[in-house]
Coordinates of N, CA and C (backbone and C1' of nucleotides) and ligand atoms in Angstrom, one line a residue:
Chain A
M1 N -26.9 28.7 38.8 CA -26.1 28.8 39.9 C -25.7 30.1 40.2
A2 N -26.0 31.1 39.6 CA -25.8 32.4 40.1 C -24.3 32.7 40.5
A3 N -23.5 31.9 40.3 CA -22.1 32.2 40.6 C -21.9 33.2 41.7
T4 N -22.2 32.9 42.8 CA -22.1 33.9 43.9 C -20.7 34.1 44.3
T5 N -19.9 33.2 44.1 CA -18.5 33.3 44.5 C -18.4 33.7 46.0
P6 N -18.7 32.9 46.8 CA -18.6 33.2 48.2 C -17.2 33.7 48.6
P7 N -17.1 35.0 48.9 CA -15.8 35.6 49.3 C -15.3 35.2 50.6
A8 N -16.1 35.4 51.6 CA -15.6 35.1 53.0 C -15.7 33.6 53.2
T9 N -16.8 33.0 53.0 CA -16.9 31.6 53.3 C -16.0 30.7 52.5
N10 N -14.9 30.5 53.0 CA -14.0 29.7 52.2 C -14.3 28.2 52.6
L11 N -15.5 27.8 52.3 CA -15.9 26.4 52.6 C -15.0 25.4 52.0
E12 N -15.0 25.5 50.7 CA -14.2 24.5 50.0 C -12.7 24.6 50.3
G13 N -12.3 25.5 50.9 CA -10.9 25.7 51.2 C -9.9 24.9 50.5
E14 N -9.0 25.5 49.9 CA -7.9 24.8 49.2 C -6.9 24.5 50.2
D15 N -7.2 24.7 51.5 CA -6.3 24.5 52.5 C -6.0 23.0 52.7
A16 N -6.6 22.3 52.0 CA -6.5 20.8 52.1 C -5.1 20.4 51.8
R17 N -4.1 20.9 52.4 CA -2.7 20.5 52.1 C -2.5 19.2 52.8
E18 N -3.5 18.6 53.3 CA -3.2 17.4 54.1 C -3.4 16.1 53.2
G19 N -2.8 15.1 53.6 CA -3.0 13.9 52.8 C -2.1 13.8 51.6
R20 N -1.3 14.9 51.4 CA -0.4 14.8 50.2 C 0.8 14.0 50.5
S21 N 1.5 14.4 51.5 CA 2.7 13.7 51.9 C 2.7 13.5 53.4
P22 N 3.1 12.5 53.9 CA 3.2 12.2 55.4 C 3.9 13.3 56.1
M23 N 3.3 13.8 57.1 CA 4.0 14.8 57.9 C 5.2 14.3 58.6
M24 N 6.0 15.3 59.0 CA 7.3 14.9 59.6 C 7.1 14.0 60.8
P25 N 7.3 12.8 60.7 CA 7.2 11.8 61.8 C 8.3 12.0 62.8
E26 N 7.9 12.6 63.9 CA 8.9 12.9 64.9 C 9.3 11.6 65.6
D27 N 10.4 11.1 65.3 CA 10.9 9.9 65.9 C 11.9 10.1 67.0
G28 N 12.2 11.3 67.3 CA 13.2 11.6 68.3 C 14.3 12.5 67.8
Y29 N 14.2 12.9 66.5 CA 15.2 13.7 65.9 C 14.6 14.8 65.0
E30 N 15.3 15.8 64.7 CA 14.7 16.8 63.8 C 15.3 16.6 62.4
W31 N 14.4 16.6 61.4 CA 14.8 16.4 60.0 C 14.4 17.5 59.1
K32 N 15.1 17.6 58.0 CA 14.8 18.6 57.0 C 14.6 17.9 55.7
K33 N 13.4 18.1 55.1 CA 13.1 17.4 53.8 C 13.9 18.1 52.7
Y34 N 14.6 17.3 51.9 CA 15.4 17.9 50.9 C 15.1 17.2 49.5
G35 N 14.0 16.5 49.4 CA 13.7 15.9 48.1 C 12.7 14.9 48.2
Q36 N 12.0 14.7 47.1 CA 11.0 13.6 47.1 C 10.9 13.1 45.6
K37 N 10.9 11.8 45.5 CA 10.9 11.2 44.1 C 10.2 9.9 44.1
F38 N 9.7 9.5 43.0 CA 9.0 8.3 42.8 C 10.0 7.2 42.3
I39 N 10.2 6.2 43.1 CA 11.1 5.1 42.7 C 10.4 4.1 41.8
Q40 N 10.8 3.9 40.6 CA 10.2 3.0 39.7 C 10.5 1.6 40.1
N41 N 11.6 1.4 40.5 CA 12.1 0.0 40.9 C 11.1 -0.7 41.7
I42 N 10.5 0.0 42.7 CA 9.6 -0.6 43.6 C 8.2 0.0 43.5
R43 N 8.1 1.0 42.6 CA 6.8 1.7 42.4 C 6.4 2.3 43.7
K44 N 7.3 3.0 44.3 CA 6.9 3.6 45.6 C 7.4 5.1 45.7
N45 N 6.8 5.8 46.5 CA 7.2 7.2 46.7 C 8.3 7.3 47.8
R46 N 9.2 8.1 47.6 CA 10.3 8.2 48.6 C 10.6 9.7 48.9
S47 N 10.7 9.9 50.2 CA 11.0 11.3 50.7 C 12.4 11.3 51.3
Y48 N 13.1 12.3 51.1 CA 14.5 12.3 51.6 C 14.6 13.4 52.7
F49 N 15.1 12.9 53.8 CA 15.3 13.8 55.0 C 16.7 13.8 55.5
K50 N 17.2 14.9 56.0 CA 18.5 15.0 56.5 C 18.5 15.5 57.9
C51 N 19.4 15.1 58.7 CA 19.5 15.6 60.1 C 19.7 17.1 60.1
R52 N 19.1 17.8 61.0 CA 19.3 19.2 61.1 C 20.7 19.6 61.4
N53 N 21.4 18.7 62.0 CA 22.8 19.0 62.4 C 23.7 18.9 61.2
R54 N 24.4 20.0 60.8 CA 25.3 19.9 59.7 C 26.4 18.9 59.9
R55 N 26.7 18.8 61.2 CA 27.8 17.9 61.6 C 27.4 16.5 61.4
C56 N 26.1 16.3 61.7 CA 25.6 14.9 61.6 C 25.3 14.5 60.2
K57 N 25.8 13.3 59.9 CA 25.5 12.8 58.5 C 24.3 11.9 58.5
A58 N 23.6 11.8 59.6 CA 22.4 10.9 59.6 C 21.4 11.4 58.6
K59 N 20.9 10.4 57.9 CA 19.8 10.7 56.9 C 18.7 9.8 57.2
K60 N 17.5 10.2 56.7 CA 16.3 9.4 56.9 C 15.5 9.4 55.6
R61 N 14.9 8.3 55.2 CA 14.1 8.4 54.0 C 12.8 7.7 54.3
L62 N 11.7 8.2 53.8 CA 10.4 7.7 54.0 C 9.9 7.1 52.7
E63 N 9.4 5.9 52.8 CA 9.0 5.2 51.6 C 7.5 4.7 51.8
W64 N 6.7 5.0 50.9 CA 5.3 4.6 51.0 C 4.6 4.4 49.7
L65 N 3.7 3.5 49.7 CA 3.0 3.2 48.4 C 2.0 4.4 48.1
P66 N 2.0 4.8 46.9 CA 1.1 5.9 46.5 C -0.3 5.4 46.6
S67 N -0.6 4.2 46.6 CA -1.9 3.7 46.8 C -2.2 3.4 48.3
D68 N -1.2 3.5 49.1 CA -1.5 3.2 50.5 C -0.5 4.0 51.3
P69 N -0.8 5.3 51.3 CA 0.1 6.3 52.1 C 0.0 6.0 53.6
S70 N -0.9 5.1 54.0 CA -1.0 4.8 55.4 C 0.2 4.0 55.9
S71 N 0.7 3.1 55.1 CA 1.8 2.3 55.5 C 3.1 3.0 55.0
I72 N 3.8 3.5 56.0 CA 5.1 4.1 55.6 C 6.3 3.4 56.1
R73 N 7.3 3.2 55.3 CA 8.5 2.5 55.8 C 9.5 3.6 56.0
V74 N 10.2 3.5 57.1 CA 11.2 4.4 57.5 C 12.6 3.8 57.4
I75 N 13.5 4.4 56.7 CA 14.8 3.9 56.5 C 15.8 4.9 57.1
Y76 N 16.5 4.5 58.1 CA 17.5 5.4 58.7 C 18.9 5.0 58.1
Q77 N 19.6 6.0 57.7 CA 20.9 5.8 57.1 C 21.9 6.7 57.8
G78 N 23.0 6.0 58.2 CA 24.0 6.8 58.9 C 23.7 6.9 60.4
A79 N 24.7 7.4 61.1 CA 24.5 7.5 62.6 C 24.6 8.9 63.0
H80 N 24.1 9.2 64.2 CA 24.1 10.6 64.7 C 25.4 10.9 65.5
D81 N 25.8 12.1 65.5 CA 27.0 12.5 66.3 C 26.6 13.2 67.6
H82 N 25.3 13.3 67.7 CA 24.9 14.0 68.9 C 23.7 13.2 69.5
P83 N 23.5 13.3 70.8 CA 22.3 12.6 71.4 C 21.0 13.1 70.9
S84 N 20.0 12.4 71.2 CA 18.7 12.8 70.7 C 18.2 14.0 71.5
P85 N 18.0 15.1 70.8 CA 17.6 16.4 71.5 C 16.1 16.3 71.7
R86 N 15.5 15.3 71.4 CA 14.0 15.2 71.5 C 13.6 13.9 72.1
P87 N 13.5 13.8 73.4 CA 13.0 12.6 74.1 C 11.7 12.2 73.6
Q88 N 11.5 11.2 72.9 CA 10.2 10.8 72.4 C 9.4 10.1 73.4
S89 N 9.7 9.0 73.7 CA 8.9 8.2 74.7 C 9.8 7.1 75.3
N90 N 9.8 7.0 76.5 CA 10.7 6.0 77.1 C 10.4 4.6 76.5
L91 N 9.2 4.3 76.3 CA 8.9 3.0 75.7 C 9.4 2.9 74.3
E92 N 8.9 3.9 73.5 CA 9.3 3.8 72.1 C 10.8 4.0 71.9
Q93 N 11.4 4.8 72.8 CA 12.8 5.0 72.7 C 13.6 3.7 72.8
E94 N 13.2 3.0 73.8 CA 13.8 1.7 74.1 C 13.6 0.7 72.9
A95 N 12.4 0.7 72.5 CA 12.0 -0.2 71.4 C 12.9 0.2 70.2
S96 N 13.0 1.4 69.9 CA 13.8 1.8 68.7 C 15.3 1.4 68.9
A97 N 15.8 1.6 70.0 CA 17.2 1.2 70.3 C 17.3 -0.3 70.2
R98 N 16.3 -1.0 70.7 CA 16.4 -2.5 70.6 C 16.4 -2.9 69.1
R99 N 15.5 -2.3 68.4 CA 15.4 -2.6 66.9 C 16.8 -2.4 66.3
A100 N 17.4 -1.3 66.6 CA 18.6 -0.9 65.9 C 19.7 -2.0 66.3
N101 N 19.6 -2.4 67.4 CA 20.6 -3.4 67.9 C 20.4 -4.7 67.1
R102 N 19.1 -5.0 66.8 CA 18.8 -6.2 66.1 C 19.3 -6.1 64.7
Y103 N 19.1 -5.0 64.1 CA 19.4 -4.9 62.7 C 20.9 -4.4 62.5
N104 N 21.1 -3.1 62.6 CA 22.4 -2.6 62.4 C 22.5 -1.2 63.1
L105 N 23.7 -0.7 63.3 CA 23.8 0.5 63.9 C 23.5 1.7 63.0
A106 N 23.3 1.3 61.7 CA 23.0 2.4 60.7 C 22.3 1.8 59.5
N107 N 21.1 1.3 59.7 CA 20.4 0.7 58.6 C 19.2 -0.1 59.1
Q108 N 18.3 0.6 59.6 CA 17.1 -0.1 60.1 C 15.9 0.2 59.3
V109 N 14.9 -0.7 59.4 CA 13.7 -0.5 58.6 C 12.5 -0.6 59.5
L110 N 11.8 0.4 59.6 CA 10.6 0.4 60.5 C 9.3 0.3 59.7
G111 N 8.3 -0.4 60.2 CA 7.0 -0.4 59.5 C 6.1 0.5 60.2
S112 N 5.1 1.1 59.4 CA 4.2 2.0 60.0 C 3.4 1.4 61.1
P113 N 2.2 1.0 60.9 CA 1.3 0.5 61.9 C 1.8 -0.9 62.4
S114 N 1.9 -1.8 61.5 CA 2.3 -3.1 62.0 C 3.6 -3.5 61.2
D115 N 4.6 -3.8 61.9 CA 5.8 -4.2 61.2 C 5.6 -5.6 60.5
P116 N 5.8 -5.6 59.3 CA 5.7 -6.9 58.5 C 6.8 -7.9 59.0
S117 N 7.7 -8.1 58.2 CA 8.7 -9.0 58.6 C 9.5 -8.6 59.7
Chain B
dC1 P 16.0 41.8 56.8 O5' 15.9 40.7 58.0 C5' 16.4 40.9 59.3 C4' 16.6 39.6 60.0 C3' 17.2 38.5 59.1 O3' 18.2 37.8 59.8 C1' 15.1 37.9 59.8
dG2 P 18.9 36.4 59.2 O5' 17.9 35.3 59.7 C5' 17.5 35.2 61.0 C4' 16.8 33.9 61.3 C3' 17.4 32.8 60.6 O3' 17.7 31.7 61.5 C1' 15.1 33.0 60.0
dG3 P 18.2 30.3 60.9 O5' 16.8 29.6 60.6 C5' 15.8 29.5 61.6 C4' 14.7 28.6 61.2 C3' 15.2 27.4 60.4 O3' 14.6 26.2 60.8 C1' 13.7 28.6 59.0
dC4 P 14.9 24.8 60.1 O5' 13.6 24.5 59.3 C5' 12.3 24.6 59.9 C4' 11.2 24.3 59.0 C3' 11.5 23.1 58.1 O3' 10.4 22.2 57.9 C1' 11.1 25.1 56.7
dT5 P 10.5 21.0 56.9 O5' 9.6 21.6 55.7 C5' 8.3 22.1 56.0 C4' 7.5 22.3 54.7 C3' 7.6 21.2 53.8 O3' 6.4 20.8 53.2 C1' 8.5 23.1 52.8
dT6 P 6.3 19.7 52.0 O5' 6.6 20.5 50.7 C5' 5.5 21.4 50.2 C4' 5.8 21.8 48.7 C3' 6.2 20.6 47.8 O3' 5.4 20.5 46.7 C1' 7.9 22.2 47.8
dT7 P 5.6 19.4 45.6 O5' 6.5 20.1 44.5 C5' 6.1 21.4 43.9 C4' 7.1 21.8 42.8 C3' 7.4 20.7 41.8 O3' 7.3 21.1 40.5 C1' 9.4 21.5 42.9
dG8 P 7.9 20.2 39.3 O5' 9.3 20.8 39.0 C5' 9.5 22.2 39.0 C4' 10.9 22.6 38.4 C3' 11.4 21.7 37.3 O3' 12.0 22.5 36.2 C1' 12.8 21.4 39.2
dA9 P 12.7 21.7 35.0 O5' 14.2 21.7 35.5 C5' 14.7 22.9 36.2 C4' 16.2 22.8 36.5 C3' 17.0 22.0 35.4 O3' 18.3 22.7 35.2 C1' 17.1 20.8 37.4
dC10 P 19.3 22.1 34.2 O5' 20.2 21.2 35.3 C5' 20.8 21.9 36.4 C4' 21.8 21.0 37.1 C3' 22.7 20.2 36.2 O3' 24.0 20.2 36.6 C1' 21.4 18.7 37.6
dC11 P 25.1 19.3 35.8 O5' 25.2 18.1 36.9 C5' 25.4 18.3 38.2 C4' 25.9 17.1 39.0 C3' 26.8 16.2 38.1 O3' 27.9 15.8 38.8 C1' 24.8 15.0 38.7
dT12 P 29.0 14.7 38.1 O5' 28.3 13.3 38.6 C5' 28.0 13.1 39.9 C4' 27.8 11.6 40.2 C3' 28.7 10.7 39.3 O3' 29.2 9.6 40.1 C1' 26.4 10.3 38.8
dC13 P 30.1 8.5 39.5 O5' 29.0 7.3 39.3 C5' 28.1 6.9 40.4 C4' 27.4 5.6 40.1 C3' 28.2 4.6 39.3 O3' 28.0 3.3 39.8 C1' 26.3 5.3 38.0
dA14 P 28.6 2.1 39.0 O5' 27.3 1.5 38.2 C5' 26.1 1.4 38.8 C4' 25.1 0.6 38.0 C3' 25.7 -0.5 37.2 O3' 24.8 -1.6 37.1 C1' 24.9 1.2 35.7
dT15 P 25.2 -2.8 36.2 O5' 24.3 -2.5 34.8 C5' 23.0 -2.2 34.9 C4' 22.4 -2.1 33.4 C3' 22.9 -3.2 32.5 O3' 21.9 -4.0 31.9 C1' 23.3 -1.0 31.6
Chain C
dG1 P 32.7 7.9 23.9 O5' 31.2 7.7 23.4 C5' 30.7 8.1 22.2 C4' 29.2 8.1 22.2 C3' 28.6 9.2 23.2 O3' 27.5 9.9 22.7 C1' 27.9 7.0 23.8
dA2 P 26.7 10.8 23.5 O5' 25.4 9.9 23.8 C5' 24.8 9.1 22.8 C4' 23.5 8.5 23.3 C3' 22.7 9.5 24.1 O3' 21.3 9.3 23.8 C1' 23.4 7.6 25.5
dT3 P 20.2 10.2 24.6 O5' 19.7 9.1 25.7 C5' 19.3 7.8 25.2 C4' 18.6 7.0 26.3 C3' 17.7 7.8 27.2 O3' 16.4 7.2 27.4 C1' 19.4 6.8 28.5
dG4 P 15.4 7.7 28.4 O5' 15.7 6.9 29.7 C5' 15.8 5.5 29.7 C4' 15.8 4.9 31.1 C3' 14.8 5.6 32.0 O3' 14.1 4.7 32.8 C1' 17.1 5.9 32.8
dA5 P 13.2 5.2 34.0 O5' 14.2 5.1 35.3 C5' 14.9 3.9 35.5 C4' 15.7 3.9 36.8 C3' 14.8 4.5 38.0 O3' 14.9 3.7 39.1 C1' 16.9 5.7 37.6
dG6 P 14.3 4.3 40.5 O5' 15.7 5.0 41.1 C5' 16.8 4.2 41.3 C4' 17.9 5.0 42.1 C3' 17.3 5.7 43.3 O3' 18.2 5.5 44.4 C1' 18.2 7.3 41.8
dG7 P 17.9 6.3 45.8 O5' 18.7 7.6 45.6 C5' 20.1 7.5 45.4 C4' 20.8 8.9 45.6 C3' 20.2 9.7 46.7 O3' 21.3 10.2 47.5 C1' 20.1 10.9 44.7
dT8 P 21.0 11.2 48.7 O5' 21.4 12.7 48.1 C5' 22.6 12.8 47.4 C4' 22.8 14.2 47.0 C3' 22.4 15.3 48.0 O3' 23.5 16.2 48.2 C1' 21.3 15.7 46.0
dC9 P 23.3 17.5 49.2 O5' 23.0 18.7 48.2 C5' 23.8 18.9 47.1 C4' 23.5 20.2 46.4 C3' 23.1 21.3 47.3 O3' 23.8 22.5 46.9 C1' 21.3 20.9 45.9
dA10 P 23.5 23.9 47.6 O5' 22.4 24.6 46.6 C5' 22.5 24.5 45.2 C4' 21.5 25.4 44.5 C3' 21.2 26.7 45.3 O3' 21.1 27.8 44.5 C1' 19.2 25.3 45.1
dA11 P 20.6 29.2 45.1 O5' 19.1 29.3 44.7 C5' 18.7 29.0 43.4 C4' 17.2 29.4 43.1 C3' 16.8 30.7 43.8 O3' 16.0 31.5 43.0 C1' 15.6 28.9 44.7
dA12 P 15.2 32.8 43.6 O5' 13.8 32.1 44.0 C5' 13.1 31.4 43.0 C4' 11.6 31.2 43.5 C3' 11.0 32.4 44.2 O3' 9.7 32.6 43.7 C1' 11.1 30.6 45.7
dG13 P 8.7 33.7 44.5 O5' 8.0 32.8 45.6 C5' 7.4 31.5 45.3 C4' 6.5 31.1 46.5 C3' 5.8 32.2 47.2 O3' 4.4 31.8 47.5 C1' 7.2 31.1 48.7
dC14 P 3.6 32.7 48.4 O5' 3.9 32.1 49.9 C5' 3.7 30.7 50.1 C4' 3.7 30.3 51.6 C3' 3.0 31.4 52.4 O3' 2.0 30.8 53.3 C1' 5.2 31.1 53.2
dC15 P 1.3 31.8 54.3 O5' 2.2 31.6 55.7 C5' 2.4 30.3 56.2 C4' 2.9 30.3 57.6 C3' 2.3 31.5 58.4 O3' 1.7 31.0 59.6 C1' 4.7 31.7 58.4
Ligands
LIG1 ZN1 21.9 13.8 63.9

DNA sequence: CGGCTTTGACCTCAT
DNA sequence: GATGAGGTCAAAGCC
């Protein structure tokens, strides 16, 4: 194999930083990731997000199976002190609000592709 | 320069 | 009293 060591052609690119952890799901707010841990209790991966606003105590956590990173569960904790600086989608925005109303003002669970229960 | 992401270490609570 | 799990903060690196 002559070990050519392709210098320029970065074909194999280690740029494959994708698929590791779910990207920041913009749901209408800005979040800052501050931790990630594997929960043994449910055998799931958990990502911890905090609202960009220091005044806001709203937190968000992403939970997904290491075997199925496609299905992500979003758990919102706390409430915001400021309106959404990021209009997401009239349709989804209403849906989100409706869901929150159905569950709690600070404790909702969203399913990724298809919501289970 | 600022801001965000990632990992490790540290803290706390329950058993 | 110690351990494990869960949760949070800080520092470094990168753009
Ligand atoms: Zn907020």
